Coordinates of C-alpha atoms in Angstrom, one line a residue:
M1129 CA 214.6 -71.6 164.0
V1130 CA 217.3 -71.9 161.2
L1131 CA 219.6 -73.6 163.6
S1132 CA 216.8 -76.3 164.3
V1133 CA 215.8 -77.2 161.0
V1134 CA 220.1 -77.6 160.0
G1135 CA 219.9 -79.7 162.8
L1136 CA 217.0 -81.5 162.3
V1137 CA 218.1 -82.2 158.9
C1138 CA 221.5 -83.5 160.2
L1139 CA 219.5 -85.5 162.5
I1140 CA 217.7 -87.1 159.7
V1141 CA 220.8 -87.9 157.7
A1142 CA 222.6 -89.2 160.7
V1143 CA 219.5 -91.9 161.5
S1144 CA 219.6 -92.6 157.9
Y1145 CA 223.1 -93.4 157.8
Q1146 CA 222.6 -95.4 160.9
I1147 CA 219.8 -97.5 159.4
F1148 CA 221.8 -97.9 156.3
G1149 CA 225.0 -99.2 157.9
R1150 CA 222.5 -101.7 160.1
H1151 CA 220.6 -103.0 157.7
V1152 CA 222.1 -102.9 154.0
L1153 CA 225.8 -102.7 154.9
N1154 CA 225.5 -105.1 158.2
S1155 CA 227.9 -102.7 159.9
T1156 CA 226.4 -100.1 162.2
P1157 CA 228.3 -96.5 162.8
T1158 CA 229.4 -96.5 165.9
W1159 CA 229.1 -92.9 166.4
A1160 CA 225.5 -92.2 164.7
E1161 CA 223.7 -92.8 167.7
S1162 CA 225.6 -90.7 170.0
L1163 CA 225.4 -87.7 167.5
S1164 CA 221.8 -88.3 167.0
L1165 CA 221.3 -88.1 170.8
L1166 CA 223.2 -84.8 170.6
L1167 CA 221.4 -83.2 167.8
V1168 CA 218.0 -83.8 169.4
L1169 CA 219.0 -82.0 172.3
Y1170 CA 219.9 -79.1 170.2
V1171 CA 217.2 -79.3 167.8
T1172 CA 214.5 -79.5 170.9
M1173 CA 216.0 -76.6 173.5
M1174 CA 216.2 -74.4 170.2
G1175 CA 213.1 -75.0 169.4
A1176 CA 211.7 -74.3 173.0
A1177 CA 213.4 -70.8 172.5
V1178 CA 211.8 -70.2 169.5
A1179 CA 208.2 -71.1 171.2
V1180 CA 208.9 -68.8 173.9
R1181 CA 209.9 -65.9 171.1
D1182 CA 206.6 -66.8 168.9
A1183 CA 204.4 -67.3 172.4
G1184 CA 203.9 -70.9 171.1
H1185 CA 204.4 -72.3 174.6
I1186 CA 201.7 -73.7 176.6
G1187 CA 199.4 -71.4 178.4
F1188 CA 196.1 -71.0 179.9
E1189 CA 194.2 -68.3 178.0
S1190 CA 190.9 -68.9 179.2
L1191 CA 192.0 -67.5 182.9
A1192 CA 193.3 -64.3 181.0
D1193 CA 190.0 -64.0 179.2
L1194 CA 187.8 -63.7 182.3
L1195 CA 190.1 -60.6 183.8
P1196 CA 189.7 -57.3 182.7
P1197 CA 192.4 -55.7 180.4
A1198 CA 194.6 -54.3 183.4
G1199 CA 194.6 -57.7 185.2
R1200 CA 195.0 -59.4 181.9
R1201 CA 198.3 -57.4 181.3
R1202 CA 199.5 -58.0 184.7
L1203 CA 198.9 -61.6 184.3
Q1204 CA 200.8 -61.4 181.0
L1205 CA 203.5 -59.7 183.0
F1206 CA 203.9 -62.4 185.8
V1207 CA 203.7 -65.0 183.2
H1208 CA 206.6 -63.8 181.3
M1209 CA 208.6 -63.0 184.2
L1210 CA 208.1 -66.6 185.3
V1211 CA 209.4 -67.6 182.2
L1212 CA 212.4 -65.3 182.1
L1213 CA 213.1 -66.6 185.7
F1214 CA 212.8 -70.1 184.3
G1215 CA 215.3 -69.6 181.5
A1216 CA 217.7 -68.0 183.7
L1217 CA 217.9 -70.8 186.0
M1218 CA 218.0 -72.8 183.2
A1219 CA 220.7 -71.3 181.5
W1220 CA 223.1 -70.7 184.6
Y1221 CA 222.6 -74.4 186.1
C1222 CA 222.9 -75.9 182.8
G1223 CA 226.2 -73.9 182.2
L1224 CA 227.5 -75.3 185.8
L1225 CA 226.7 -78.9 184.6
A1226 CA 228.3 -78.4 181.5
E1227 CA 231.4 -77.0 183.3
S1228 CA 231.4 -79.8 186.0
V1229 CA 231.4 -82.5 183.1
H1230 CA 233.8 -80.7 180.7
N1231 CA 236.7 -83.3 181.4
Y1232 CA 234.6 -86.3 180.3
K1233 CA 234.3 -87.5 176.8
I1234 CA 230.9 -88.9 175.0
P1235 CA 231.6 -92.2 173.7
N1236 CA 232.4 -93.0 170.3
L1237 CA 232.3 -88.9 169.3
G1238 CA 235.2 -87.7 171.4
L1239 CA 233.5 -84.6 172.2
S1240 CA 233.2 -83.1 175.7
E1241 CA 230.3 -84.3 177.7
G1242 CA 229.6 -80.5 178.1
W1243 CA 228.3 -80.1 174.8
K1244 CA 225.6 -82.2 176.1
Y1245 CA 224.4 -79.3 178.4
A1246 CA 225.5 -76.5 175.8
P1247 CA 222.0 -76.4 174.4
A1248 CA 220.1 -76.0 177.2
T1249 CA 222.3 -73.4 178.4
L1250 CA 222.0 -71.2 174.9
S1251 CA 218.1 -72.0 175.0
G1252 CA 218.2 -70.9 178.4
A1253 CA 219.9 -67.7 177.3
L1254 CA 217.7 -66.9 174.2
I1255 CA 214.4 -67.4 176.6
V1256 CA 215.7 -64.8 178.8
L1257 CA 216.2 -62.5 175.8
F1258 CA 212.7 -63.4 174.3
S1259 CA 211.0 -62.8 177.6
I1260 CA 212.4 -59.4 178.0
E1261 CA 211.1 -58.1 174.5
H1262 CA 207.9 -59.8 175.6
I1263 CA 207.9 -57.8 178.6
I1264 CA 208.7 -54.7 177.0
A1265 CA 206.3 -55.0 174.2
I1266 CA 203.5 -55.4 176.9
L1267 CA 204.9 -52.0 178.7
R1268 CA 204.8 -50.7 175.4
N1269 CA 201.2 -52.0 174.4
Q1270 CA 202.6 -53.8 171.6
K1271 CA 202.7 -57.1 170.1
V1272 CA 205.9 -59.3 169.6
V1273 CA 205.3 -60.5 166.2
P1274 CA 206.4 -63.8 165.3
A1275 CA 209.7 -64.7 163.6
W1276 CA 208.5 -68.4 162.4
H1277 CA 205.6 -68.1 160.3

């Protein structure tokens, strides 16, 4: 979450500089838009991983509430296994995409196009780890304490 907050601050600075350059200096910095788009990817992907960690993702709790405790536990395990699978697939395929475009450059930044897929790869790996944490907690009849309050 700290990385997301730092990325958000950098995003605000980049967009502010872009607006300042466009409206005050009458000279738009060409790199600011490309950097802003890259920072949006980092902020959202890290935020998505934290949402999985803190169980802040969208869920259908009404179905789980209708089940007896044993059924609820099985459903929770199933949901976390699906989230784990999603994170693993996201990490794997975004890693493949990053590798396939690493020779190309982002215009105005000179960075590899692979950096556009790095946040999703990292987020997918974190989602896998956080899902494993939730599965272990369920098996131990414990709760995962949210990292961000």
